[in-house]
Amino acid sequence: AAPLIAELERMDASVMDEAFRLRRDFLAKQLESLVGRVIVLEGTNLSFDEESMALFDIVAPPADERRFKEALARIDALLPPGEGTLIERLERFKKDLVIPKDRLDAVFAAAIAEARRRTKEHIPLPDDESFTVEYVKGASWGAYNWYQGGNRSVIQINTDFPTSIDAPLGLACHEGYPGHHVQNVLFEQGLVKDRGWIEFTVSPLFSPVSPINEGAANFGIEVAFPGDSRRVFEREVLYPLAGIDTAKADAYFEVRKLMRELGSAENEAARRYLGGTITADEAAAYLSAYSLRSPERSRRLVTFFDQYRSYVITYNVGYDLVKSYIIKRGGTADRPKERWEEFRTLISLPRVPSQLR
């Protein structure tokens, strides 16, 4: 890797267009990430932050537990009073919001169709692009996009746990439109087919592109469903399809917004667990306390830490990075056309996090 990095650095940037400079810088960061990954696999003991910087070109800020407690207090006020812990009360509240298994596919299909329709209004896609959905069990993740090439993806949904009514639209956007499926289609069309850049037929998971991919997939939900439109679509379309009463829809939407403020608790649990300062059981307890996951879901997330290590930061740190970058470039909530354009440009060209900061 080192001679290849040196060769890239010797190239004359003054004769390159922007896309080619991005390609060169992206390849250099990918090679540096490869070195970091090999070092980790060989047993070098990097700290959590050193590892995340080496692999993903980004570091998660320290957790603000005071902010977690403030969000938890506001969630507590939104939930119906009752006995038990806050998690137990939340689980009782969500019990009536679980999609029956025989309606799951219909709800996902409606969510995917609307996410696709909204995305295609702003991002041109090939006529033959598509993806199929598979329902699986036993994975450490909730959903996964396996891009097949040729504008097609297989998206797997983990059904180990009951699926709440908010999941289909979030996953349709994150894994599909305008998330990972669209990202991969645009890379294949614009970089591989149009420019012949063969390296983009491979997408390393432990890579500086991951915070941008995951961050854009998360932020893409807000791009496709801005303001109150997600709440309205779920309440008017998805709730009836699932046969779920809409009485709790508004309160649940507000709870979910507050739960986003708890996202960085995952980073801190992983930092402490992978750094060896807490055990797996203590990491699960931390997740239950600060991210309001049930004990079972918390333990599953710890198995994700075991498998993917510092990758966990790519979701929420990547979201903050992408959102901030697009807003700074004029893609504010009150300028949806500009927001879509900045979003499309970002996911069409190879970039790394240090270029967005």
PDB file of C-alpha atoms in Angstrom, residues 1-16 20-21 23-33 35:
ATOM      1  CA  ALA A   1       0.000   0.000   0.000  1.00  0.00           C
ATOM      2  CA  ALA A   2       2.772   2.478   0.862  1.00  0.00           C
ATOM      3  CA  PRO A   3       4.318   2.603  -2.659  1.00  0.00           C
ATOM      4  CA  LEU A   4       0.846   3.043  -4.146  1.00  0.00           C
ATOM      5  CA  ILE A   5       0.078   5.920  -1.769  1.00  0.00           C
ATOM      6  CA  ALA A   6       3.411   7.552  -2.701  1.00  0.00           C
ATOM      7  CA  GLU A   7       2.640   7.114  -6.394  1.00  0.00           C
ATOM      8  CA  LEU A   8      -0.724   8.836  -5.991  1.00  0.00           C
ATOM      9  CA  GLU A   9       0.876  11.713  -4.092  1.00  0.00           C
ATOM     10  CA  ARG A  10       3.377  12.262  -6.950  1.00  0.00           C
ATOM     11  CA  MET A  11       0.611  12.755  -9.512  1.00  0.00           C
ATOM     12  CA  ASP A  12       0.254  16.328 -10.791  1.00  0.00           C
ATOM     13  CA  ALA A  13      -3.076  17.623  -9.507  1.00  0.00           C
ATOM     14  CA  SER A  14      -2.898  20.754 -11.654  1.00  0.00           C
ATOM     15  CA  VAL A  15      -3.753  18.782 -14.806  1.00  0.00           C
ATOM     16  CA  MET A  16      -6.720  16.978 -13.229  1.00  0.00           C
ATOM     17  CA  PHE A  20     -10.107  13.012 -11.035  1.00  0.00           C
ATOM     18  CA  ARG A  21      -8.620  14.838  -8.023  1.00  0.00           C
ATOM     19  CA  ARG A  23     -10.581   9.955  -7.316  1.00  0.00           C
ATOM     20  CA  ARG A  24      -6.899  10.280  -6.453  1.00  0.00           C
ATOM     21  CA  ASP A  25      -7.524  11.541  -2.925  1.00  0.00           C
ATOM     22  CA  PHE A  26     -10.191   8.902  -2.367  1.00  0.00           C
ATOM     23  CA  LEU A  27      -7.844   6.086  -3.447  1.00  0.00           C
ATOM     24  CA  ALA A  28      -5.109   7.383  -1.148  1.00  0.00           C
ATOM     25  CA  LYS A  29      -7.513   7.383   1.816  1.00  0.00           C
ATOM     26  CA  GLN A  30      -8.771   3.918   0.860  1.00  0.00           C
ATOM     27  CA  LEU A  31      -5.197   2.609   0.885  1.00  0.00           C
ATOM     28  CA  GLU A  32      -4.506   4.253   4.244  1.00  0.00           C
ATOM     29  CA  SER A  33      -7.675   2.612   5.539  1.00  0.00           C
ATOM     30  CA  VAL A  35      -3.271  -0.349   6.134  1.00  0.00           C
TER      31      VAL A  35
END
